[in-house]
Structure formats: C-alpha cells, structure tokens
Coordinates of C-alpha atoms in Angstrom, one line a residue:
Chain A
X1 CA 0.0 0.0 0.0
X2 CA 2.7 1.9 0.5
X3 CA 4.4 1.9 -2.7
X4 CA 0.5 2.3 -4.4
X5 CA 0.6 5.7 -1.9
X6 CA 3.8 6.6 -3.4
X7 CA 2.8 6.1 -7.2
X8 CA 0.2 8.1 -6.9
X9 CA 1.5 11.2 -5.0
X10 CA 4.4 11.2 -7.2
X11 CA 2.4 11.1 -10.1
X12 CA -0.4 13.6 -8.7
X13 CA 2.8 15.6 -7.8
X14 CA 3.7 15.9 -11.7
X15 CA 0.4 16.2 -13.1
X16 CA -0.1 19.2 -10.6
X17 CA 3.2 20.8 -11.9
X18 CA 2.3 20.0 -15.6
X19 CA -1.6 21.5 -15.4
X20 CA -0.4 24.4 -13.6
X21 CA 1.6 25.8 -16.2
X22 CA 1.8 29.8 -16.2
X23 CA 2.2 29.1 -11.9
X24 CA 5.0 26.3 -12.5
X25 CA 7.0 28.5 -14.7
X26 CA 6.8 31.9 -12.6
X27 CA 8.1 29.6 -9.5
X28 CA 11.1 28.3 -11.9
X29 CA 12.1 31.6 -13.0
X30 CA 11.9 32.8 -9.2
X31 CA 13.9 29.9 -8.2
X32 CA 16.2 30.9 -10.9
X33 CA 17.1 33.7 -8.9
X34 CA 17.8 32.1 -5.8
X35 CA 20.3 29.4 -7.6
X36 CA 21.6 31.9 -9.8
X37 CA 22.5 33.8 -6.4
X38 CA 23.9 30.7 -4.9
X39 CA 26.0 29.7 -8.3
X40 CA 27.7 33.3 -8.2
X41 CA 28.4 33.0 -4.6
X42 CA 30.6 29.9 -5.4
X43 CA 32.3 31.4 -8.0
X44 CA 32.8 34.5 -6.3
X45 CA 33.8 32.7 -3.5
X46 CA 36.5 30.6 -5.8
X47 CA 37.9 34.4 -7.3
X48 CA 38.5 35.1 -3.6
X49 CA 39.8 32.1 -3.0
X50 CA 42.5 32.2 -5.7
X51 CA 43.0 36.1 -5.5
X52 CA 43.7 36.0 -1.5
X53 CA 46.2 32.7 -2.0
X54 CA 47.6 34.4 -5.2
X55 CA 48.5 37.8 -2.6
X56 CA 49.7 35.3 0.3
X57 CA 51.8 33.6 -2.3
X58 CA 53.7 37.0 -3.0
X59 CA 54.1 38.0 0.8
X60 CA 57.0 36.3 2.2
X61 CA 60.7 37.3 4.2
X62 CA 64.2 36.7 3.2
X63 CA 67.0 36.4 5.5
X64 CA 70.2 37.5 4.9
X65 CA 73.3 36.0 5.9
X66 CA 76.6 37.4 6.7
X67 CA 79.4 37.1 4.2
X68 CA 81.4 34.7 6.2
X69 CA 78.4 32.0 7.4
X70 CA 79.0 28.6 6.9
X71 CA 77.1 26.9 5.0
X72 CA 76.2 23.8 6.6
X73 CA 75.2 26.4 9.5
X74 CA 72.6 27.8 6.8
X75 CA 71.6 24.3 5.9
X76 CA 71.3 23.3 9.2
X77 CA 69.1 26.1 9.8
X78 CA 67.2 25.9 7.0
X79 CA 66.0 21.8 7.4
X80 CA 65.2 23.9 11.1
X81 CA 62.8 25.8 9.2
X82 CA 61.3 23.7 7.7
X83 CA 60.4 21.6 10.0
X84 CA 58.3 24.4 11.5
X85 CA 54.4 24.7 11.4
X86 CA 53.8 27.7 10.6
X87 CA 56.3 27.4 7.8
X88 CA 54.9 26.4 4.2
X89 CA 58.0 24.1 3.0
X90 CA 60.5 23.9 0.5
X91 CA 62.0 27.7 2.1
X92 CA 64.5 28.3 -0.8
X93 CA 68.2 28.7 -0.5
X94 CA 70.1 31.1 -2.2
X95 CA 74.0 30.1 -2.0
X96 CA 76.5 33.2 -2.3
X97 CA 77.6 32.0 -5.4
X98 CA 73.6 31.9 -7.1
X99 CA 73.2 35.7 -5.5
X100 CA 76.3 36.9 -7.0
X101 CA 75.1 35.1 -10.6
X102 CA 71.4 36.7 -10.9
X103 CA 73.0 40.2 -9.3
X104 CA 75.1 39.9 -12.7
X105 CA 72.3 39.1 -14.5
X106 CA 69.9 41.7 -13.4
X107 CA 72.6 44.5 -14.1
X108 CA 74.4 42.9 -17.3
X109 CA 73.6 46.1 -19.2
X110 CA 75.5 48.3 -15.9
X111 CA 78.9 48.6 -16.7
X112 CA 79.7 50.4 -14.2
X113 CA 78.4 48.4 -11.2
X114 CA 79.7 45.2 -12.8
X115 CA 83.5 46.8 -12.9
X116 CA 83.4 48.1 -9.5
X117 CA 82.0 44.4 -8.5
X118 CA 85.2 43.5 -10.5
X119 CA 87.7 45.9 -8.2
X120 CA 86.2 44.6 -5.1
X121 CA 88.1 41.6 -5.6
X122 CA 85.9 39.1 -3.8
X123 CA 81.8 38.8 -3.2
X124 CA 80.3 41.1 -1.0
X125 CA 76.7 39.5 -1.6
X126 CA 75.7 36.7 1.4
X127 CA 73.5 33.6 1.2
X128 CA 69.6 34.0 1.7
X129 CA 66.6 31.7 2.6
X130 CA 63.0 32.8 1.3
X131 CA 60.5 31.4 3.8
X132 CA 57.3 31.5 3.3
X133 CA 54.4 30.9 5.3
X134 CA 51.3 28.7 5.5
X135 CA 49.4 32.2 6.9
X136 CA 51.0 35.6 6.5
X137 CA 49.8 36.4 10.1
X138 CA 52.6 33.5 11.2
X139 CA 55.3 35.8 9.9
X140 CA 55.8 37.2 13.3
X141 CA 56.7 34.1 14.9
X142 CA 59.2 32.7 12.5
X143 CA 60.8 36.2 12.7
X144 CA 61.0 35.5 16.6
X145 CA 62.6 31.8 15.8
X146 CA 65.1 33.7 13.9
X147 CA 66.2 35.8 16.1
X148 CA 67.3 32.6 18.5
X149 CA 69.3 30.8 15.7
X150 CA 72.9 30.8 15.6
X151 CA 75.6 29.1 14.1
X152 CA 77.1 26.3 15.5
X153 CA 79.8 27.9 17.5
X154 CA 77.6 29.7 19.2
X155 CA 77.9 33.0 16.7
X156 CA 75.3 35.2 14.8
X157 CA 75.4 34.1 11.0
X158 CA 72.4 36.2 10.5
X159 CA 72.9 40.0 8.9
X160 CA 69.0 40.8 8.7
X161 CA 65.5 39.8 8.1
X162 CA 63.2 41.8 6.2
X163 CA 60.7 40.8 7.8
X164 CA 60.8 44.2 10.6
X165 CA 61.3 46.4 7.3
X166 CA 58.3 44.7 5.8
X167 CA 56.0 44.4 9.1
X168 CA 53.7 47.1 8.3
X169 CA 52.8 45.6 5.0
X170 CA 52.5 42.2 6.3
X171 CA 50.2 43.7 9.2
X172 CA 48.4 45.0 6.6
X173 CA 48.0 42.8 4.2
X174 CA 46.6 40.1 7.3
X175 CA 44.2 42.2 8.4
X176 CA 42.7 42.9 4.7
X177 CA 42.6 39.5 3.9
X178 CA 40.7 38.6 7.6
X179 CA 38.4 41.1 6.8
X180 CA 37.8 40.0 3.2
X181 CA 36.9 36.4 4.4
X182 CA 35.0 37.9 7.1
X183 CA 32.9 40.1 5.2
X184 CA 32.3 37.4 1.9
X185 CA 31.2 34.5 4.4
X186 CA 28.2 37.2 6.0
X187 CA 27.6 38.6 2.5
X188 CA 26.9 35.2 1.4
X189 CA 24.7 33.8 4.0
X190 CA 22.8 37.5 3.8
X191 CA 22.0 37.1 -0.1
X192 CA 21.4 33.1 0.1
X193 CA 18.8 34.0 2.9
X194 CA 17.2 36.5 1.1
X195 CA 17.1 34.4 -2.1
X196 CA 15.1 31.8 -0.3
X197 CA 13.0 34.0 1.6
X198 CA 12.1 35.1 -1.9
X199 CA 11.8 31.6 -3.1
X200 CA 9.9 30.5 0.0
X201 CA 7.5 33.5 0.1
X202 CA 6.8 32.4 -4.3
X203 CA 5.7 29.2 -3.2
X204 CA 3.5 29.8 -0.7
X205 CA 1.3 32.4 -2.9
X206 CA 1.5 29.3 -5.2
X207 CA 0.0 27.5 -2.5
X208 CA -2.3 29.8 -1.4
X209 CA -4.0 29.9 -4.7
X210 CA -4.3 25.9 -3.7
X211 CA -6.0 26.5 -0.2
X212 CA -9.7 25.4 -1.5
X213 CA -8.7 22.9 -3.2
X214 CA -6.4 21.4 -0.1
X215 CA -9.9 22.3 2.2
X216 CA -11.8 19.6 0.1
X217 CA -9.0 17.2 0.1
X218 CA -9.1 17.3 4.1
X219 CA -13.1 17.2 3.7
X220 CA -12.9 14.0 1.6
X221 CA -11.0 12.2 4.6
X222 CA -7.2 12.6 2.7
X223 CA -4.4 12.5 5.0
X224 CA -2.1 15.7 6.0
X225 CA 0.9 13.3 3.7
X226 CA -1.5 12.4 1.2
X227 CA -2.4 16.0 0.6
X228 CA 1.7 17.4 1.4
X229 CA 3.1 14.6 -0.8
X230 CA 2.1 16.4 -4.4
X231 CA 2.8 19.8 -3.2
X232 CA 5.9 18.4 -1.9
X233 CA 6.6 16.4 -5.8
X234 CA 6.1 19.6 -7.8
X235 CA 8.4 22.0 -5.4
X236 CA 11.3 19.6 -5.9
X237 CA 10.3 19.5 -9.6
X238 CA 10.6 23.3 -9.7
X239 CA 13.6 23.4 -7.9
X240 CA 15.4 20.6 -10.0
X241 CA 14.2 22.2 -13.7
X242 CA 15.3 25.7 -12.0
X243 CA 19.0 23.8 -11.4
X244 CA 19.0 22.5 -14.7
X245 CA 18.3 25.7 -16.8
X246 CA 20.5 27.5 -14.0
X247 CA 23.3 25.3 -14.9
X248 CA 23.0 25.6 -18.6
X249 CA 23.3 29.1 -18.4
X250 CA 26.4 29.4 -16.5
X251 CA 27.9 27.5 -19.4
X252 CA 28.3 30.6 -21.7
X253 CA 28.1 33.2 -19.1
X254 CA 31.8 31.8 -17.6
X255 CA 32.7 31.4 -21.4
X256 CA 31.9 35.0 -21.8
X257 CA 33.4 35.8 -18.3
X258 CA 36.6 33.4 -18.8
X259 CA 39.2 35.7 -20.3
X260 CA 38.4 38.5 -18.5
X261 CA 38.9 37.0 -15.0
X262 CA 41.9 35.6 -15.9
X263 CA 43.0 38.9 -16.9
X264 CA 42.1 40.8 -13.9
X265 CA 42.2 38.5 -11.0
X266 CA 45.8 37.1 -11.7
X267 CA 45.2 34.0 -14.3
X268 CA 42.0 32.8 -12.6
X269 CA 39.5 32.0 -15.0
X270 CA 36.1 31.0 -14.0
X271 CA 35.2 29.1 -17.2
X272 CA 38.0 26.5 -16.5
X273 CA 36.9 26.5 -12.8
X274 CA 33.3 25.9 -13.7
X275 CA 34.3 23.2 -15.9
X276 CA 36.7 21.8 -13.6
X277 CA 34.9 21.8 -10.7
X278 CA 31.1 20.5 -12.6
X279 CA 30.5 17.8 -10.6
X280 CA 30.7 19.6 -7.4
X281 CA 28.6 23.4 -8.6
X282 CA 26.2 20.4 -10.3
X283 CA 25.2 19.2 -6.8
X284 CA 25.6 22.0 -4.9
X285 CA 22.8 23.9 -7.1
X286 CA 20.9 20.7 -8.3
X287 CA 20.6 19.9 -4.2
X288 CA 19.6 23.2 -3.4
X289 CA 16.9 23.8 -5.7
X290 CA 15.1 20.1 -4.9
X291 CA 16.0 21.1 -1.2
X292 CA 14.8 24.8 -1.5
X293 CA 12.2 24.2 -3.4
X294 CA 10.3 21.1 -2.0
X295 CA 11.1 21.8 2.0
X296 CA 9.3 25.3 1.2
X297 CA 6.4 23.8 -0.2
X298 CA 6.1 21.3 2.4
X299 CA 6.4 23.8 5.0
X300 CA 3.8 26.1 2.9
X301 CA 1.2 23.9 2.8
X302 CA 0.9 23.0 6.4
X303 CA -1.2 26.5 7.2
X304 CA -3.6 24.8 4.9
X305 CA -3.4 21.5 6.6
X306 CA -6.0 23.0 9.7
X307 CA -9.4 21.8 8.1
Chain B
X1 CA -27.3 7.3 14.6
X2 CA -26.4 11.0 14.6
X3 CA -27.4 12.9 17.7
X4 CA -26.6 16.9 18.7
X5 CA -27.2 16.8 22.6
X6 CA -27.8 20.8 23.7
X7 CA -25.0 22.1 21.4
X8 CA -23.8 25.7 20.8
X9 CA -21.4 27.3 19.1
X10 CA -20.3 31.1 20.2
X11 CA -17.8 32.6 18.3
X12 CA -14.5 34.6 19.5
X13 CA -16.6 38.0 18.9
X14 CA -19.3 36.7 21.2
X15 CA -21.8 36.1 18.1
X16 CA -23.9 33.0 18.8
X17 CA -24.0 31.0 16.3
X18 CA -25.9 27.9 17.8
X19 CA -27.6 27.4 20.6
X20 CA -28.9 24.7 22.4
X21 CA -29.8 23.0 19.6
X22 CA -30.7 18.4 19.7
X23 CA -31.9 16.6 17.8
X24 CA -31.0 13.4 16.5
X25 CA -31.4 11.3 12.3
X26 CA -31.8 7.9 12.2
X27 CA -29.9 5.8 9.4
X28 CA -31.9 6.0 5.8
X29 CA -33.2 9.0 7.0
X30 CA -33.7 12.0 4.8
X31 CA -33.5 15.5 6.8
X32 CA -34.0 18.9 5.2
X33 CA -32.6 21.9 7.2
X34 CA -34.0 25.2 5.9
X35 CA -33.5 28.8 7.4
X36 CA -32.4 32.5 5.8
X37 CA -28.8 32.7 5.6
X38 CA -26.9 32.9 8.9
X39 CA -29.9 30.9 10.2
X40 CA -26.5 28.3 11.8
X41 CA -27.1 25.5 9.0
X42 CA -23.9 25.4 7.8
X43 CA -22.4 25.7 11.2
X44 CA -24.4 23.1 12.3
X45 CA -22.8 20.5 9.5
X46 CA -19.9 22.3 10.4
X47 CA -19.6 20.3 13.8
X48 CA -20.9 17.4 12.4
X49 CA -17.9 17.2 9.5
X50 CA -15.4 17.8 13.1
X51 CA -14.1 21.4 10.8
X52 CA -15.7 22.8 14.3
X53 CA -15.5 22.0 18.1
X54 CA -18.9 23.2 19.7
X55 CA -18.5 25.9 22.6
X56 CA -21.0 23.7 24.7
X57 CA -23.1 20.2 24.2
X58 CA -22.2 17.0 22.2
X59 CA -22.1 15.9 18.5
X60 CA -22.6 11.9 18.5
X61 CA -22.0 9.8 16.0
X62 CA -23.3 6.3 16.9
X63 CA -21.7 6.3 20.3
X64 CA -18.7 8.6 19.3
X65 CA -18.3 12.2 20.3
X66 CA -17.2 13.8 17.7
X67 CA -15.0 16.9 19.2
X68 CA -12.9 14.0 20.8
X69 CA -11.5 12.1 17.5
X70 CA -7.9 12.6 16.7
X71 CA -6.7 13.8 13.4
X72 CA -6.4 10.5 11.8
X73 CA -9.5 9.6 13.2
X74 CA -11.0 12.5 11.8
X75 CA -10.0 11.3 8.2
X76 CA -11.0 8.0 8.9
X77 CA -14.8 9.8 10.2
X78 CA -14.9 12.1 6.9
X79 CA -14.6 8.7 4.6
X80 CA -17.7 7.8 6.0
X81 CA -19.0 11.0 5.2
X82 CA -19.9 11.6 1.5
X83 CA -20.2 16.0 0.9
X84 CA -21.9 17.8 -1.9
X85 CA -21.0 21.5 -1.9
X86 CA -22.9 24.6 -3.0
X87 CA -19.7 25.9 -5.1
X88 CA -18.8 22.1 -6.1
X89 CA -15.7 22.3 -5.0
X90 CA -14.1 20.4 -7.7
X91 CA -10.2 20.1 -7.7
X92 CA -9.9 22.5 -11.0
X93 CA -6.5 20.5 -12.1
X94 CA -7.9 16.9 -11.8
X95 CA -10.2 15.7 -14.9
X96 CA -13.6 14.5 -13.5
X97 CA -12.4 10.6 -13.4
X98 CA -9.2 12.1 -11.1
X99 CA -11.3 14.2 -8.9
X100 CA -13.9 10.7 -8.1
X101 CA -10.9 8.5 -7.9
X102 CA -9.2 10.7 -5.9
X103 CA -11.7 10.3 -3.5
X104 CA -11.2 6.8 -3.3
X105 CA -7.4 7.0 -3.4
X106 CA -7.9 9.0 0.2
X107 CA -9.7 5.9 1.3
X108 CA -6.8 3.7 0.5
X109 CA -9.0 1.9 -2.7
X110 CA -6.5 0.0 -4.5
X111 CA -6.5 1.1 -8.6
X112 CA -8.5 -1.9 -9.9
X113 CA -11.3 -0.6 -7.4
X114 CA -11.3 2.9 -8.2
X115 CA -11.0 1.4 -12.5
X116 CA -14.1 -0.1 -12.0
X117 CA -16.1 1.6 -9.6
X118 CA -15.1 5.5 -11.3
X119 CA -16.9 4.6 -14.7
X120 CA -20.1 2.8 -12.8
X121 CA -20.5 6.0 -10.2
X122 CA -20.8 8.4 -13.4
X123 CA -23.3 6.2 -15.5
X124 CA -24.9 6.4 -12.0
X125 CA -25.1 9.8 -12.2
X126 CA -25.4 10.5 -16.1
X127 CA -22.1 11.9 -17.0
X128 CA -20.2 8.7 -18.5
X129 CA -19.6 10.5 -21.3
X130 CA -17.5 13.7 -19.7
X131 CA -15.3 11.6 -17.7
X132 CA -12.1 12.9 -19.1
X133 CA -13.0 16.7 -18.9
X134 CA -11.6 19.2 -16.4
X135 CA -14.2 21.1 -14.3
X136 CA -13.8 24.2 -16.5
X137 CA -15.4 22.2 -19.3
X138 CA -18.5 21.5 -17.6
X139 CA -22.0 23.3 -17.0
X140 CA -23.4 24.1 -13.5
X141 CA -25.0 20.6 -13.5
X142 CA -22.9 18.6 -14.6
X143 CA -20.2 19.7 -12.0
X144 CA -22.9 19.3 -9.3
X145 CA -23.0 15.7 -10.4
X146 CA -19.2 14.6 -10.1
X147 CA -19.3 16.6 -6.9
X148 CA -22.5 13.8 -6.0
X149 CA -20.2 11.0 -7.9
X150 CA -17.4 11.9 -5.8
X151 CA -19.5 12.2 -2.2
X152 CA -21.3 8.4 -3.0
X153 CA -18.1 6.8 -4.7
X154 CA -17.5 5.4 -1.3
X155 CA -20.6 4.1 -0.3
X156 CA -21.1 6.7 2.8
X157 CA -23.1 6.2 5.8
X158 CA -24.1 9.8 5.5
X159 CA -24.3 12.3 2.2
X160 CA -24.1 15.7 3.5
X161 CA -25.2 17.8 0.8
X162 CA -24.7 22.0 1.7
X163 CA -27.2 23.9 -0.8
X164 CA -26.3 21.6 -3.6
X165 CA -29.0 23.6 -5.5
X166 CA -28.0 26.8 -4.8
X167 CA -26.1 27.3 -8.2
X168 CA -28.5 25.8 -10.5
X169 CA -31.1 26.0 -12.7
X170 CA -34.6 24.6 -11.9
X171 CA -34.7 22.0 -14.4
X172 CA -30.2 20.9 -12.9
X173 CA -32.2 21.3 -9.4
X174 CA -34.6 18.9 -10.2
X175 CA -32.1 16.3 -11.7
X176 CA -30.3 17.2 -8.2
X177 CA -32.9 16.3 -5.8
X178 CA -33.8 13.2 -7.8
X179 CA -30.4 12.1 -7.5
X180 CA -30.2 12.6 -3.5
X181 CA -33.6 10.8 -3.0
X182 CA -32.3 7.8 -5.5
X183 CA -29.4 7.2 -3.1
X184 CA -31.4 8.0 0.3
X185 CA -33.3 5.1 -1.4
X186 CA -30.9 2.9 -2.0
X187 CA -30.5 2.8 1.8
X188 CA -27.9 6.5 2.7
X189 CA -28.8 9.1 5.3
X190 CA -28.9 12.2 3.8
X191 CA -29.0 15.7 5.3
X192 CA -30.0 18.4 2.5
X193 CA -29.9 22.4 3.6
X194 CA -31.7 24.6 0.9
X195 CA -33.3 27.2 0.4
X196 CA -35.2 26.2 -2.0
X197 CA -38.9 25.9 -1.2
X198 CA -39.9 24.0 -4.2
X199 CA -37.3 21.6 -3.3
X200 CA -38.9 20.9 0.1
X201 CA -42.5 20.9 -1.0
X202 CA -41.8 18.5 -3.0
X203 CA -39.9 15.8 -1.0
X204 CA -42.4 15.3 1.8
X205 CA -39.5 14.5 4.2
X206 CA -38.7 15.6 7.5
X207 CA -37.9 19.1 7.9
X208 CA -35.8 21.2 10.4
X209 CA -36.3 24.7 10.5
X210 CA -33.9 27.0 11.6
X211 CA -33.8 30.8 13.1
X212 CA -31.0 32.8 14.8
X213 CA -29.2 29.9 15.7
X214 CA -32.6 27.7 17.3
X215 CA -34.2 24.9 15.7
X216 CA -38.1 26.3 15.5
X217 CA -39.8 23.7 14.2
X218 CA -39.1 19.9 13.1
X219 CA -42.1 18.7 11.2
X220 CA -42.4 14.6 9.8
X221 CA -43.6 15.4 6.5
X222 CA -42.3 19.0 6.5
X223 CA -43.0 22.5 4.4
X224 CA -41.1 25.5 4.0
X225 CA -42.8 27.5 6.7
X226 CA -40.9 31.0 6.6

C-alpha cells in the first residue's frame, strides 16, 4: 500500500506541476534567482579564493646572511625551518655563489656596477633563505625563531630579516585579507537567505491559490501526507528544472566571463573553474533547488493543513 | 445514529451561532434543514464534518463524540461522510475521473477498485460521457454531479449535501434532488440544507427549520414555513 501511496503522489505531484503551467513557470524563473545567487556566490567565493592565495603567495621574508656564514650552518638552519608549522615548506636557498650570478644578470647592461663588483676583488653578496608561510599572520613568529638561531659555534650568522622592514605591510595585508573572508562569508549567507525568503514567500502564494482545493481534500477524509506529498513532488520538480536551466546558463556566461577573470584576478578563470569543478557546482545547485524548493512547499502547505 | 445533545457554538466576537440545539437522524433517513442565511445551517454540519469543536453540548455519531476524534481519526470519520457543496468544489487540475478517484485513493481503494467503480458512479449519475473533462469544461450541472459521484463513490453512511442547488437552474435542481432521494433510497442518510422551497415541498420529508441559531420547528412530512 505503500508503494501504491507513493505512485500516486508522485504522479499527482507531476500532473499538478504539468496542469499548472503559467504558476510552474513563474516559480522556476523565481527559483532561478535564488540558484543563480547561490552559483555566483561559489564562484565569487572561488575568485576570492584564488585572489587571496595568489597575494599570500607573494608575501613572504628573506634572510640574509653574513658574508662569512657557513654553509652547513645555513643548511642546518634551513631543514630547522622547515620543520616548522607555521612554515609552508620547500624555504628556498640562495647560495653566495647563485646571489652573485642573478646580481650579474639583473645588471648585465651596468657597466659600471659590474667593474666596480670587479675591483672589489671578492663577493660582497651573502647567502639568503625565502621562507614562506602557511598564513601571513605566522610571519611574526618565524621572525621571533630567527632571532634565536645561531651558528654552531655559538655566533650570529644572520645580517637581517626583512621581515621588521616589511611588518607594516605584512600587518596589513593580514588584516585585509581577515576582513575580506570575514565580510564574503556574512555577505553570502545574507544574499542566500534573502534568495530563499524570496523563493519561500513564491511558493506559498502558489500554495495559497491551492488553499480550497487542499480544504476539500481534508473534507474528503485525505491524510495531512496524502495532501503534502504532491505539493511536496512539484516543489522539488521546480527546484530541479530551475538547477537544470540555472546550470545551462552558467555555461556561456563563464565562457563569456573566462578571459576576462583571468586577466584581472591574476590567471584565474572562471570558465575552467566551472568546468573543472562540474561535478561539485552540479550538486551543490541541483541539491539546493530540490531542497529549497520542495522543504518550502512542504512547510507552505501545512497553514492549509487546519481543516 | 447521529445525535446533537444541547450544542452551541459562540464565536471569539461573542456572536452566537448555535444554541442549544438536539436533535437526533436515524440511518436512511432523509432531513432537510432550511433557514435564511446565517440561520447556523452550515455551522451546524460544520460540527458534524469535526471542521468545528462546539463551545458547549455533544455531537454523537453512533456512540462517538465527535470533538474527541484525533486527526487521523477524523479522516478515517470524513470517509464515511460523503459532501456535496454549493460551489462544487471540484479540484480544477484533476479531470472528472481524477477528482472521483481521488476520493477513493484517500480511502486507501486500490486502482483496480477505483478502474471499476469510477466509470459505474458516473453512469450512475449520467455523466459517462465527460469523464475525461476538467471542471472548466462543464456546466453548472454537470459539476454538481461529479461533486455527487465523488461524495457516494465510497458508499457513505451519510451524504451531506450544503445547498447543492443553490447554483443551478430549476430543471439541474430537479435532476439534483432526484439524484439525492435515489441514493437516500438505496439505503444512505442524507442531510439536505436549501433554500429552496420548491425543493422541500416537494420531497415530503422531514424538515428542520432553523432561526437565529434555534431549531423552531421539526415537522415529519415537512414544508417550508418561513
């Protein structure tokens, strides 16, 4: 009996949907809204994403070592690093010898600094390690785990960390990015709210139109779920065609969008996420629309459900 | 079989309703209740259909109190209960077959049942031939019919039938009021309110007349007396 109750609400369900066309395709296109809301908010959430990493990525300090350090000291100090936390591995040496080749480089067409580097006679230029760091706001305490290292003999190798010269920025920069999460995440759960608010309020003027009708269901003896079920059918119907078309037409709007994100938010382009990441945006909107759209109707029709 | 023992019904704004009112049907009865509007006839099936809990008294049905039945006993009740509306009340988005078997689906019918018994319940009432058309298709009438169809597909104890003429033409009305008599015949209590006099003249059945929320007078072979 079960199953029998099931056949028939499912198909009642998209009967009701099909019959009530002009009110079935007002609640898609409203719906369309809401998962058009929730489809930028991933990818705007993704150009964040890749924007804030891409601006961590370029934050990072350099220590410079004095002329004379050993380098096994700097080695040693370096696998020390590494092993740190807070410290995003490989940090990158720099040996004397690689510093004094790319200073060359960079001022090949400088004459005169290359011949005075000539007269000096030896090379001035120390070793370095780039660290870098899982979160910029970790900068701080690697600086502080500097400070404590010295060579094995008991003598400072280290000349200076930029890290003091670069503090402000770093500050900075930590603070933007906490607040840009900050503000995204309650942005997002404002305009997802609102969107299904919208959605919700759509479908219960679609079910209001229905009160009679749900009045003489309760007066022929139906149960509350036998009444619910259809309701309950067509909302996830709406919800799942509104996901479909929602999805379609992301397809050339990234397209159209691609070339200039990756342009203006440093390589990022939201055609080859979308595509990349399908499966994923496919159940996230597909999931919300069945789940927006049949829990509001279910909901919705319980006022009715008084008779 | 159905009994009101000193019910009334007083509403949140202190308007009365009903009041005092017993009476009782027996089973195969048929009861006409006639008044002016606000007389308390449809408040009075009202509280018989459980859509109303009266402020004071007892609704019996056989030996059940009616304001006491649970939700799902209340459906279980209603099954019993066949109802014939003034306005029809046909679902608009189910074709007339859907709207009977529907009916019948809400009694848990299994679909070789509601096959066989749909078609039969609409030769009973005339309209075999319509039985694919939406309610937007059909006359007055003919809707008053599936609405009858769909309140005897079940085989009630009780048709309940709220001014089922009130909508209709006198030649429809007539067609009507044969119809209810035929199955109060076949063996169903039925409880008509109308306010049509002709109607009443003519069935020579027991009458209840109603005023201001009182039963006035309850004649055997009744007239409309107002």
């Amino acid at each position: 009996m079960l199953w029998i109750k099931l056949k028939r609400v499912i198909r009642s369900g998209f009967f009701g949907f099909w019959r009530n066309g002009f009110v079935s395709l007002s609640s898609i296109l409203v719906m369309l809204v809401t998962l058009f809301v929730i489809g930028t908010t991933i990818f705007s959430g993704a150009i964040l994403k890749s924007t804030l990493a891409e601006i961590r990525d370029k934050v990072d300090i350099n220590v410079y070592f004095v002329t004379t350090a050993n380098e096994n000291d700097i080695l040693a100090m370096k696998s020390n690093l590494e092993k740190l936390p807070e410290v995003m591995p490989p940090v990158t040496y720099v040996s004397k010898e690689e510093a004094l080749a790319a200073f060359k480089l960079r001022h090949q067409n400088d004459q005169f600094t290359l011949q005075s580097l000539d007269e000096l006679g030896q090379n001035p230029l120390g070793a370095t390690l780039n660290i870098k760091a899982k979160d910029p706001s970790q900068y701080e305490s690697i600086a502080q785990f500097l400070d404590g290292q010295n060579a094995a003999d008991g003598s400072s190798i280290i000349e200076k960390v930029n890290y003091y010269q670069n503090k402000d920025a770093i500050d900075r920069l930590t603070h933007i990015i906490n607040s840009a999460n900050r503000l995204a995440m309650l942005l997002t759960i404002f305009l997802i709210i609102i969107s299904i608010l919208i959605t919700f309020n759509t479908l219960r003027l679609v079910i209001y139109m229905s009160r009679d009708e749900i009045a003489v269901m309760r007066l022929v003896g139906a149960s509350a779920g036998y009444i619910r079920g259809p309701f309950f059918i067509a909302g996830a119907i709406y919800g799942f065609i509104s996901a479909i078309i929602a999805l379609i037409l992301f397809y050339p709007i990234t397209i159209w969008l691609g070339s200039t994100t990756a342009d203006f938010f440093v390589g990022f382009n939201i055609f080859h996420y979308y595509t990349a990441n399908f499966g994923q945006i496919f159940l996230i909107i597909v999931g919300s629309g069945i789940a927006i759209g049949s829990i509001s109707s279910y909901l919705a029709v319980r006022k009715y459900l008084k008779v | 079989m159905i009994h009101f023992d000193k019910v009334s019904k007083i509403y949140l704004d202190n308007s009365v309703a009903l009041e005092d009112i017993s009476f009782s049907i027996e089973p195969k009865e048929f009861v006409s209740i006639v008044g002016h509007s606000g007389a308390g006839k449809t408040t009075l099936l009202k509280m018989f259909l459980a859509e109303e809990k009266p402020s004071a008294g007892k609704v019996f049905y056989e030996s059940t109190d009616i304001a006491t039945l649970k939700r799902d006993q209340i459906n279980n009740f209603r099954r019993k209960i066949g109802v014939v509306f003034q306005d029809f009340r046909l679902l608009p988005h189910k074709n007339v077959y859907e709207n009977i078997a529907f009916a019948m689906e809400a009694a848990g019918r299994t679909d070789e049942e509601i096959e066989a018994d749909v078609p039969h319940v609409l030769d009973l009432v005339d309209l075999g031939k319509k039985i694919w058309n939406f309610p937007n298709e059909l006359s007055g009438g003919e809707k008053q019919r599936v609405s009858i169809a769909r309140a005897i597909v079940n085989q009630p104890e009780v048709i309940i039938a709220d001014e089922p003429t009130g909508n209709l033409d006198p030649l429809n009305t007539y067609d009507i009021v044969q119809i209810l008599k035929k199955i109060n015949d076949l063996g169903t209590t039925v409880i008509l309110t109308t306010h049509n006099k002709g109607v009443i003249d003519s069935l020579k059945k027991r009458v209840l007349t109603m005023e201001n929320g009182r039963i006035i007078r309850d004649d055997k072979e009744g007239k409309y007396v107002i």
